[in-house]
Amino acid sequence: MNAFARRKRAAAAIAAAGLSVAALAGGALSAPAGAAPARTATTSTDTTYLQDTLGVPANTVIETVTYDRFQWLLQQSGKFAFLIGDPNESTANGVDFKAEAQAVDASARAAGVKKVYWFDPNLSGGVTFNTGTKTNTSTGVTTTTTLTEPNLDIRKPGATTVAAASQTVYDNAWKNLIGQYLGNGIKATVAVDSKGVSTVNTESAKVTVATDATVVNDANAPLYDYSAGTPTDYFDNTFFVYDKDNTTGSPAQADKLQSSTDLDTAADNNYGAAATAVLQAIPNVATAVKAVGQFDWWKSEINAKAAAQSPVTDSATNPNQFGGAILDDSDNSDPWAVQQVTFPELVHLLGQNASTSQNFVVLFGGTWCPNTRAVIKSVNAEAQKNNVTVYNFDTVLDGGTVGGATTSAVNPLQIRNTANYGTTSNANPSYLYGSLLSTFFKNIATQNDLNNGSYVTYYPGGDTTQPLAAVRKLQVPFLIDYQHGTGVGPVSTAIKRQWIQQNIDPSTGLASFKEYMTNWAYTDEKAGDTRLGLKDADFPTSLPIPGLATFDWKHPVYPDPTSSSDASAFLTASEQKSAGAATLLATRKTTIANVLQNNVVFAREAIDKVGYFFDGLPGGVTSTQTVTAPSVKYGTAPKITVAIANEYGRVPTGKVSLTVAGTSYPAQTIVANAASFTLPKLAAGSYSYTLSYPGDDQILAFSKTGTLSVAKGSVASVKGTASKKPTSKKAGVEKVTVATAAGNATATGKVTVTLKKGSAKKTATATLKSGVATVKLPKLAKGTWTVKLAYAGDADYAASTASGTPVKVTK
């Protein structure tokens, strides 16, 4: 697999047979393009496929391409370096493609070429992989069990195991490349529909081929010359620099393979010299040969197929009836996170068992599929936000460009189908799909199962002498998190998480599942784009998808305004009652209601769950923190507790630290998802605090701030004693004691003594010292005076009053 450099991110959720099924998470919308990753999931990238398969170094410039991407590159302007060959061919046949590839790689790196694109015409790779172990009950010896997939080399379809009719389609796939791009003498024709429109970007693109000596793509020393019949070396491994616009001679003839070599015929097997000669024939080869990343292909194909498959049927005033362009350059700013892989690459990835923590995110689907196109933008955005590489595999081996109906058993390039088509036995190489599910995806959850009649049948290993087997049939797009485990074969619960709707039958308690197959018309979030696939006459066209969150939808939608008291709630600025009619047509109501109930709500759930899937991948996940910090009065030790919650069943470990008003307190261990702090008594006031968690492999780091309030406390008592009673001739003294609870600060401040007799009133004030105030009382007239003691309070204590002992003056 190509060594794509990316960061990563992750967490798990609802467990069912080792499978985490992403539940609905409202509001999990796509991250803005170019935004900093929210976290890094502990998912993996497979960087060793090319080293393991070809023996090239880690800094190789070779990159694999699928059939679809190879054909797209052949359509692009500029010069590209291509390598065609099958590493499964043995040296016993005098062919050593691995040695050839190593030589090409070394020559390209020495010449400064940034990329050599390798197309393996053996679409299965003829791969052998471990399926587990088997113990001989007699000897006790345990051996590794393996499976080798039959070759599906489109150059040699007669050598494949599929039926003769299917071999013709594989032959067409190879000759399509010859006829349109690489060789001479073959005419490749893309079928047209009933209206005469090319099917090239539809779900039913089909190519037929015929001999035609007038077709010339490679006029000078052609590598693939079919003009006089099938050449004897048509299946040789080749290396060439390609330029679709290059010509030679006068009048000019196409000479697209500007410089080329048949590696299998290199003199003395000096592949390096042959490769170097190819590159030296190109002026300024280091800068002339282009490198184009996967994003350019994704953007081009996704947008082209969307436009072709969903043509606008309304007026020119509604150009975005089915949504606007799906991908734009902003999707590549992080960079683009979805990388398409070939079948051999996928098998290599699924076999990685170095660590139990190796997780791979795999998306099944293709550019031909409208349901995949509906979510690809969100899948990429959420992967970027989580620093995850998503590996995409299209079960249609040609990407839906040659074989016809992509989802039908009539197309043998679709491996996700029945083995037999009608009366044609072994029509499809569904054994590739069957081995994926039976070996790697044993715990997969799908809408279709073996009991509802929609499943995939296959002959194990393509061996038609074996009984026909069956596995579940997934529908695309299909997104999973996969973990092989460290054993020889994958664990039975290798799918750890998947993106699928789960429902529970209330009568049986059993789970059922539904793949998220929606359309871009319902998932396009860009303001002004969305028309939900409707005509202007059917819908208030100024309302984009984001508006649905706050728009007051009611049922029935758009009722008769003459009979509905709240009819105005169903009108928008661009949707007004016509002057001649007071009611809205029933057909309009039905159309809108259907779109809302069956499409928009489901689409919004699908996009939300994409976010939930990625946010819950292995690794620290985001959490919510609930802080309890109740106000206390001075004298009571404050307590602060933080409860840590998340949607993914993660249990945090470690300690949380706390600072209050700049003072740090001992970190506390998280117990039962919470950490609690009991602080010393604090003076009355308002205190800012910060709770900090460094994070672990379950929960991401966080910092939570808040304010703790400590109100003034109450003194224990205010008591007075007349140490010297006043008389009408002499002043007196009242000693006032303001007592506080043990361990608390001594009260400070002032005390006022108020004496009253009838309308007469006297006051005296003194300052507390060590909790006692000596208050000098004035001379008093004869009679009995009431005494009121008033403590004014201080920074920590609230004011308090008490009644003192009355003073009786007799002389």
PDB file of N, CA and C in Angstrom, residues 308-384:
ATOM      1  N   ALA A 308     -23.710  13.877 -14.258  1.00  0.00           N
ATOM      2  CA  ALA A 308     -24.264  13.026 -15.314  1.00  0.00           C
ATOM      3  C   ALA A 308     -25.460  12.222 -14.820  1.00  0.00           C
ATOM      4  N   GLN A 309     -25.409  11.766 -13.581  1.00  0.00           N
ATOM      5  CA  GLN A 309     -26.459  10.886 -13.078  1.00  0.00           C
ATOM      6  C   GLN A 309     -27.655  11.640 -12.511  1.00  0.00           C
ATOM      7  N   SER A 310     -27.474  12.913 -12.209  1.00  0.00           N
ATOM      8  CA  SER A 310     -28.583  13.704 -11.658  1.00  0.00           C
ATOM      9  C   SER A 310     -28.739  14.989 -12.466  1.00  0.00           C
ATOM     10  N   PRO A 311     -29.091  14.865 -13.742  1.00  0.00           N
ATOM     11  CA  PRO A 311     -29.239  16.075 -14.564  1.00  0.00           C
ATOM     12  C   PRO A 311     -30.421  16.904 -14.089  1.00  0.00           C
ATOM     13  N   VAL A 312     -30.265  18.199 -14.146  1.00  0.00           N
ATOM     14  CA  VAL A 312     -31.333  19.101 -13.713  1.00  0.00           C
ATOM     15  C   VAL A 312     -32.530  18.942 -14.642  1.00  0.00           C
ATOM     16  N   THR A 313     -33.693  18.730 -14.061  1.00  0.00           N
ATOM     17  CA  THR A 313     -34.917  18.563 -14.857  1.00  0.00           C
ATOM     18  C   THR A 313     -35.801  19.791 -14.785  1.00  0.00           C
ATOM     19  N   ASP A 314     -35.397  20.758 -13.954  1.00  0.00           N
ATOM     20  CA  ASP A 314     -36.201  21.965 -13.813  1.00  0.00           C
ATOM     21  C   ASP A 314     -35.630  23.048 -14.711  1.00  0.00           C
ATOM     22  N   SER A 315     -36.104  24.251 -14.535  1.00  0.00           N
ATOM     23  CA  SER A 315     -35.664  25.366 -15.363  1.00  0.00           C
ATOM     24  C   SER A 315     -34.244  25.772 -15.022  1.00  0.00           C
ATOM     25  N   ALA A 316     -33.686  26.621 -15.850  1.00  0.00           N
ATOM     26  CA  ALA A 316     -32.321  27.105 -15.641  1.00  0.00           C
ATOM     27  C   ALA A 316     -32.192  27.913 -14.360  1.00  0.00           C
ATOM     28  N   THR A 317     -33.308  28.322 -13.789  1.00  0.00           N
ATOM     29  CA  THR A 317     -33.252  29.086 -12.538  1.00  0.00           C
ATOM     30  C   THR A 317     -33.010  28.191 -11.337  1.00  0.00           C
ATOM     31  N   ASN A 318     -32.993  26.887 -11.562  1.00  0.00           N
ATOM     32  CA  ASN A 318     -32.803  25.934 -10.463  1.00  0.00           C
ATOM     33  C   ASN A 318     -31.623  25.009 -10.795  1.00  0.00           C
ATOM     34  N   PRO A 319     -30.399  25.554 -10.951  1.00  0.00           N
ATOM     35  CA  PRO A 319     -29.254  24.725 -11.372  1.00  0.00           C
ATOM     36  C   PRO A 319     -28.820  23.729 -10.315  1.00  0.00           C
ATOM     37  N   ASN A 320     -29.174  23.967  -9.066  1.00  0.00           N
ATOM     38  CA  ASN A 320     -28.758  23.064  -7.989  1.00  0.00           C
ATOM     39  C   ASN A 320     -29.918  22.233  -7.465  1.00  0.00           C
ATOM     40  N   GLN A 321     -30.763  21.822  -8.377  1.00  0.00           N
ATOM     41  CA  GLN A 321     -31.929  21.024  -8.009  1.00  0.00           C
ATOM     42  C   GLN A 321     -31.528  19.787  -7.207  1.00  0.00           C
ATOM     43  N   PHE A 322     -30.396  19.180  -7.574  1.00  0.00           N
ATOM     44  CA  PHE A 322     -29.924  17.985  -6.875  1.00  0.00           C
ATOM     45  C   PHE A 322     -28.665  18.263  -6.061  1.00  0.00           C
ATOM     46  N   GLY A 323     -28.489  19.520  -5.688  1.00  0.00           N
ATOM     47  CA  GLY A 323     -27.310  19.910  -4.928  1.00  0.00           C
ATOM     48  C   GLY A 323     -26.230  20.461  -5.832  1.00  0.00           C
ATOM     49  N   GLY A 324     -25.311  21.218  -5.236  1.00  0.00           N
ATOM     50  CA  GLY A 324     -24.220  21.795  -6.011  1.00  0.00           C
ATOM     51  C   GLY A 324     -23.081  20.809  -6.177  1.00  0.00           C
ATOM     52  N   ALA A 325     -21.928  21.307  -6.626  1.00  0.00           N
ATOM     53  CA  ALA A 325     -20.733  20.464  -6.760  1.00  0.00           C
ATOM     54  C   ALA A 325     -20.400  19.858  -5.408  1.00  0.00           C
ATOM     55  N   ILE A 326     -20.049  18.582  -5.398  1.00  0.00           N
ATOM     56  CA  ILE A 326     -19.851  17.881  -4.126  1.00  0.00           C
ATOM     57  C   ILE A 326     -18.494  18.203  -3.508  1.00  0.00           C
ATOM     58  N   LEU A 327     -17.431  18.067  -4.274  1.00  0.00           N
ATOM     59  CA  LEU A 327     -16.089  18.302  -3.748  1.00  0.00           C
ATOM     60  C   LEU A 327     -15.486  19.548  -4.374  1.00  0.00           C
ATOM     61  N   ASP A 328     -14.738  20.298  -3.558  1.00  0.00           N
ATOM     62  CA  ASP A 328     -13.979  21.435  -4.054  1.00  0.00           C
ATOM     63  C   ASP A 328     -12.618  21.426  -3.380  1.00  0.00           C
ATOM     64  N   ASP A 329     -11.763  22.351  -3.744  1.00  0.00           N
ATOM     65  CA  ASP A 329     -10.380  22.315  -3.278  1.00  0.00           C
ATOM     66  C   ASP A 329     -10.253  22.443  -1.761  1.00  0.00           C
ATOM     67  N   SER A 330     -11.250  23.014  -1.102  1.00  0.00           N
ATOM     68  CA  SER A 330     -11.176  23.127   0.359  1.00  0.00           C
ATOM     69  C   SER A 330     -11.173  21.756   1.027  1.00  0.00           C
ATOM     70  N   ASP A 331     -11.698  20.748   0.341  1.00  0.00           N
ATOM     71  CA  ASP A 331     -11.720  19.401   0.915  1.00  0.00           C
ATOM     72  C   ASP A 331     -10.326  18.790   0.986  1.00  0.00           C
ATOM     73  N   ASN A 332      -9.390  19.364   0.282  1.00  0.00           N
ATOM     74  CA  ASN A 332      -8.025  18.832   0.226  1.00  0.00           C
ATOM     75  C   ASN A 332      -7.065  19.603   1.114  1.00  0.00           C
ATOM     76  N   SER A 333      -7.564  20.515   1.918  1.00  0.00           N
ATOM     77  CA  SER A 333      -6.664  21.424   2.632  1.00  0.00           C
ATOM     78  C   SER A 333      -6.013  20.807   3.854  1.00  0.00           C
ATOM     79  N   ASP A 334      -6.430  19.592   4.242  1.00  0.00           N
ATOM     80  CA  ASP A 334      -5.911  19.071   5.515  1.00  0.00           C
ATOM     81  C   ASP A 334      -4.784  18.037   5.486  1.00  0.00           C
ATOM     82  N   PRO A 335      -4.519  17.180   4.567  1.00  0.00           N
ATOM     83  CA  PRO A 335      -5.069  17.061   3.214  1.00  0.00           C
ATOM     84  C   PRO A 335      -6.200  16.034   3.133  1.00  0.00           C
ATOM     85  N   TRP A 336      -6.554  15.688   1.898  1.00  0.00           N
ATOM     86  CA  TRP A 336      -7.592  14.695   1.618  1.00  0.00           C
ATOM     87  C   TRP A 336      -7.269  13.399   2.361  1.00  0.00           C
ATOM     88  N   ALA A 337      -8.291  12.803   2.990  1.00  0.00           N
ATOM     89  CA  ALA A 337      -8.055  11.682   3.905  1.00  0.00           C
ATOM     90  C   ALA A 337      -8.468  10.317   3.364  1.00  0.00           C
ATOM     91  N   VAL A 338      -9.158  10.270   2.221  1.00  0.00           N
ATOM     92  CA  VAL A 338      -9.682   9.003   1.718  1.00  0.00           C
ATOM     93  C   VAL A 338      -8.778   8.496   0.592  1.00  0.00           C
ATOM     94  N   GLN A 339      -8.235   7.305   0.758  1.00  0.00           N
ATOM     95  CA  GLN A 339      -7.299   6.749  -0.215  1.00  0.00           C
ATOM     96  C   GLN A 339      -7.849   5.426  -0.754  1.00  0.00           C
ATOM     97  N   GLN A 340      -8.066   5.379  -2.068  1.00  0.00           N
ATOM     98  CA  GLN A 340      -8.586   4.151  -2.666  1.00  0.00           C
ATOM     99  C   GLN A 340      -7.455   3.126  -2.822  1.00  0.00           C
ATOM    100  N   VAL A 341      -7.778   1.863  -2.568  1.00  0.00           N
ATOM    101  CA  VAL A 341      -6.787   0.794  -2.648  1.00  0.00           C
ATOM    102  C   VAL A 341      -7.300  -0.325  -3.540  1.00  0.00           C
ATOM    103  N   THR A 342      -6.365  -1.119  -4.029  1.00  0.00           N
ATOM    104  CA  THR A 342      -6.686  -2.289  -4.835  1.00  0.00           C
ATOM    105  C   THR A 342      -7.044  -3.461  -3.922  1.00  0.00           C
ATOM    106  N   PHE A 343      -7.530  -4.540  -4.503  1.00  0.00           N
ATOM    107  CA  PHE A 343      -7.867  -5.717  -3.700  1.00  0.00           C
ATOM    108  C   PHE A 343      -6.647  -6.291  -2.989  1.00  0.00           C
ATOM    109  N   PRO A 344      -5.489  -6.459  -3.658  1.00  0.00           N
ATOM    110  CA  PRO A 344      -4.323  -6.968  -2.928  1.00  0.00           C
ATOM    111  C   PRO A 344      -3.896  -6.054  -1.779  1.00  0.00           C
ATOM    112  N   GLU A 345      -4.015  -4.746  -1.974  1.00  0.00           N
ATOM    113  CA  GLU A 345      -3.679  -3.811  -0.894  1.00  0.00           C
ATOM    114  C   GLU A 345      -4.626  -3.990   0.290  1.00  0.00           C
ATOM    115  N   LEU A 346      -5.913  -4.145  -0.003  1.00  0.00           N
ATOM    116  CA  LEU A 346      -6.886  -4.321   1.064  1.00  0.00           C
ATOM    117  C   LEU A 346      -6.574  -5.579   1.864  1.00  0.00           C
ATOM    118  N   VAL A 347      -6.278  -6.680   1.189  1.00  0.00           N
ATOM    119  CA  VAL A 347      -5.978  -7.928   1.884  1.00  0.00           C
ATOM    120  C   VAL A 347      -4.722  -7.765   2.735  1.00  0.00           C
ATOM    121  N   HIS A 348      -3.726  -7.067   2.221  1.00  0.00           N
ATOM    122  CA  HIS A 348      -2.493  -6.820   2.982  1.00  0.00           C
ATOM    123  C   HIS A 348      -2.810  -6.037   4.252  1.00  0.00           C
ATOM    124  N   LEU A 349      -3.623  -5.010   4.114  1.00  0.00           N
ATOM    125  CA  LEU A 349      -4.016  -4.183   5.256  1.00  0.00           C
ATOM    126  C   LEU A 349      -4.756  -5.015   6.302  1.00  0.00           C
ATOM    127  N   LEU A 350      -5.697  -5.827   5.852  1.00  0.00           N
ATOM    128  CA  LEU A 350      -6.515  -6.610   6.777  1.00  0.00           C
ATOM    129  C   LEU A 350      -5.702  -7.698   7.479  1.00  0.00           C
ATOM    130  N   GLY A 351      -4.529  -8.005   6.959  1.00  0.00           N
ATOM    131  CA  GLY A 351      -3.690  -9.024   7.572  1.00  0.00           C
ATOM    132  C   GLY A 351      -2.686  -8.489   8.576  1.00  0.00           C
ATOM    133  N   GLN A 352      -2.685  -7.170   8.809  1.00  0.00           N
ATOM    134  CA  GLN A 352      -1.709  -6.589   9.733  1.00  0.00           C
ATOM    135  C   GLN A 352      -2.019  -7.026  11.166  1.00  0.00           C
ATOM    136  N   ASN A 353      -1.041  -7.690  11.803  1.00  0.00           N
ATOM    137  CA  ASN A 353      -1.270  -8.253  13.136  1.00  0.00           C
ATOM    138  C   ASN A 353      -0.133  -7.978  14.109  1.00  0.00           C
ATOM    139  N   ALA A 354       0.597  -6.883  13.880  1.00  0.00           N
ATOM    140  CA  ALA A 354       1.740  -6.583  14.742  1.00  0.00           C
ATOM    141  C   ALA A 354       1.312  -6.181  16.142  1.00  0.00           C
ATOM    142  N   SER A 355       0.121  -5.621  16.280  1.00  0.00           N
ATOM    143  CA  SER A 355      -0.314  -5.107  17.572  1.00  0.00           C
ATOM    144  C   SER A 355      -1.831  -5.143  17.658  1.00  0.00           C
ATOM    145  N   THR A 356      -2.330  -5.312  18.875  1.00  0.00           N
ATOM    146  CA  THR A 356      -3.784  -5.285  19.070  1.00  0.00           C
ATOM    147  C   THR A 356      -4.331  -3.879  18.887  1.00  0.00           C
ATOM    148  N   SER A 357      -3.452  -2.887  18.909  1.00  0.00           N
ATOM    149  CA  SER A 357      -3.922  -1.508  18.771  1.00  0.00           C
ATOM    150  C   SER A 357      -3.973  -1.051  17.320  1.00  0.00           C
ATOM    151  N   GLN A 358      -3.629  -1.936  16.380  1.00  0.00           N
ATOM    152  CA  GLN A 358      -3.698  -1.566  14.968  1.00  0.00           C
ATOM    153  C   GLN A 358      -5.147  -1.563  14.502  1.00  0.00           C
ATOM    154  N   ASN A 359      -5.659  -0.385  14.249  1.00  0.00           N
ATOM    155  CA  ASN A 359      -7.022  -0.221  13.753  1.00  0.00           C
ATOM    156  C   ASN A 359      -6.973   0.451  12.389  1.00  0.00           C
ATOM    157  N   PHE A 360      -7.795  -0.033  11.482  1.00  0.00           N
ATOM    158  CA  PHE A 360      -7.874   0.550  10.152  1.00  0.00           C
ATOM    159  C   PHE A 360      -9.329   0.906   9.853  1.00  0.00           C
ATOM    160  N   VAL A 361      -9.516   2.083   9.286  1.00  0.00           N
ATOM    161  CA  VAL A 361     -10.854   2.510   8.878  1.00  0.00           C
ATOM    162  C   VAL A 361     -10.999   2.228   7.390  1.00  0.00           C
ATOM    163  N   VAL A 362     -12.036   1.473   7.037  1.00  0.00           N
ATOM    164  CA  VAL A 362     -12.257   1.052   5.650  1.00  0.00           C
ATOM    165  C   VAL A 362     -13.637   1.511   5.203  1.00  0.00           C
ATOM    166  N   LEU A 363     -13.668   2.150   4.044  1.00  0.00           N
ATOM    167  CA  LEU A 363     -14.926   2.578   3.428  1.00  0.00           C
ATOM    168  C   LEU A 363     -15.136   1.793   2.145  1.00  0.00           C
ATOM    169  N   PHE A 364     -16.238   1.062   2.058  1.00  0.00           N
ATOM    170  CA  PHE A 364     -16.625   0.384   0.827  1.00  0.00           C
ATOM    171  C   PHE A 364     -17.534   1.325   0.037  1.00  0.00           C
ATOM    172  N   GLY A 365     -17.274   1.435  -1.253  1.00  0.00           N
ATOM    173  CA  GLY A 365     -18.081   2.305  -2.100  1.00  0.00           C
ATOM    174  C   GLY A 365     -17.253   2.787  -3.264  1.00  0.00           C
ATOM    175  N   GLY A 366     -17.901   3.465  -4.198  1.00  0.00           N
ATOM    176  CA  GLY A 366     -17.192   3.939  -5.381  1.00  0.00           C
ATOM    177  C   GLY A 366     -17.751   5.242  -5.887  1.00  0.00           C
ATOM    178  N   THR A 367     -17.013   5.883  -6.778  1.00  0.00           N
ATOM    179  CA  THR A 367     -17.460   7.165  -7.324  1.00  0.00           C
ATOM    180  C   THR A 367     -18.728   7.009  -8.152  1.00  0.00           C
ATOM    181  N   TRP A 368     -18.964   5.800  -8.681  1.00  0.00           N
ATOM    182  CA  TRP A 368     -20.161   5.545  -9.483  1.00  0.00           C
ATOM    183  C   TRP A 368     -21.433   5.552  -8.648  1.00  0.00           C
ATOM    184  N   CYS A 369     -21.290   5.401  -7.334  1.00  0.00           N
ATOM    185  CA  CYS A 369     -22.434   5.192  -6.443  1.00  0.00           C
ATOM    186  C   CYS A 369     -22.972   6.511  -5.886  1.00  0.00           C
ATOM    187  N   PRO A 370     -24.227   6.866  -6.154  1.00  0.00           N
ATOM    188  CA  PRO A 370     -24.778   8.126  -5.644  1.00  0.00           C
ATOM    189  C   PRO A 370     -24.835   8.168  -4.121  1.00  0.00           C
ATOM    190  N   ASN A 371     -24.996   7.021  -3.481  1.00  0.00           N
ATOM    191  CA  ASN A 371     -25.057   6.987  -2.023  1.00  0.00           C
ATOM    192  C   ASN A 371     -23.686   7.259  -1.409  1.00  0.00           C
ATOM    193  N   THR A 372     -22.631   6.761  -2.060  1.00  0.00           N
ATOM    194  CA  THR A 372     -21.274   7.076  -1.602  1.00  0.00           C
ATOM    195  C   THR A 372     -20.984   8.551  -1.793  1.00  0.00           C
ATOM    196  N   ARG A 373     -21.368   9.072  -2.942  1.00  0.00           N
ATOM    197  CA  ARG A 373     -21.138  10.497  -3.201  1.00  0.00           C
ATOM    198  C   ARG A 373     -21.851  11.375  -2.180  1.00  0.00           C
ATOM    199  N   ALA A 374     -22.977  10.916  -1.663  1.00  0.00           N
ATOM    200  CA  ALA A 374     -23.763  11.726  -0.724  1.00  0.00           C
ATOM    201  C   ALA A 374     -23.025  11.984   0.578  1.00  0.00           C
ATOM    202  N   VAL A 375     -22.121  11.088   0.953  1.00  0.00           N
ATOM    203  CA  VAL A 375     -21.472  11.222   2.268  1.00  0.00           C
ATOM    204  C   VAL A 375     -19.966  11.371   2.186  1.00  0.00           C
ATOM    205  N   ILE A 376     -19.378  11.294   0.996  1.00  0.00           N
ATOM    206  CA  ILE A 376     -17.919  11.295   0.891  1.00  0.00           C
ATOM    207  C   ILE A 376     -17.321  12.583   1.447  1.00  0.00           C
ATOM    208  N   LYS A 377     -17.991  13.693   1.257  1.00  0.00           N
ATOM    209  CA  LYS A 377     -17.476  14.970   1.774  1.00  0.00           C
ATOM    210  C   LYS A 377     -17.425  14.947   3.306  1.00  0.00           C
ATOM    211  N   SER A 378     -18.469  14.430   3.925  1.00  0.00           N
ATOM    212  CA  SER A 378     -18.506  14.362   5.380  1.00  0.00           C
ATOM    213  C   SER A 378     -17.538  13.324   5.931  1.00  0.00           C
ATOM    214  N   VAL A 379     -17.414  12.187   5.240  1.00  0.00           N
ATOM    215  CA  VAL A 379     -16.450  11.166   5.668  1.00  0.00           C
ATOM    216  C   VAL A 379     -15.043  11.755   5.686  1.00  0.00           C
ATOM    217  N   ASN A 380     -14.700  12.469   4.625  1.00  0.00           N
ATOM    218  CA  ASN A 380     -13.375  13.081   4.561  1.00  0.00           C
ATOM    219  C   ASN A 380     -13.186  14.125   5.653  1.00  0.00           C
ATOM    220  N   ALA A 381     -14.193  14.987   5.844  1.00  0.00           N
ATOM    221  CA  ALA A 381     -14.074  16.054   6.840  1.00  0.00           C
ATOM    222  C   ALA A 381     -13.921  15.491   8.255  1.00  0.00           C
ATOM    223  N   GLU A 382     -14.711  14.474   8.582  1.00  0.00           N
ATOM    224  CA  GLU A 382     -14.617  13.890   9.914  1.00  0.00           C
ATOM    225  C   GLU A 382     -13.300  13.131  10.093  1.00  0.00           C
ATOM    226  N   ALA A 383     -12.821  12.499   9.020  1.00  0.00           N
ATOM    227  CA  ALA A 383     -11.519  11.827   9.087  1.00  0.00           C
ATOM    228  C   ALA A 383     -10.411  12.849   9.321  1.00  0.00           C
ATOM    229  N   GLN A 384     -10.489  13.980   8.636  1.00  0.00           N
ATOM    230  CA  GLN A 384      -9.503  15.035   8.847  1.00  0.00           C
ATOM    231  C   GLN A 384      -9.556  15.538  10.280  1.00  0.00           C
TER     232      GLN A 384
END
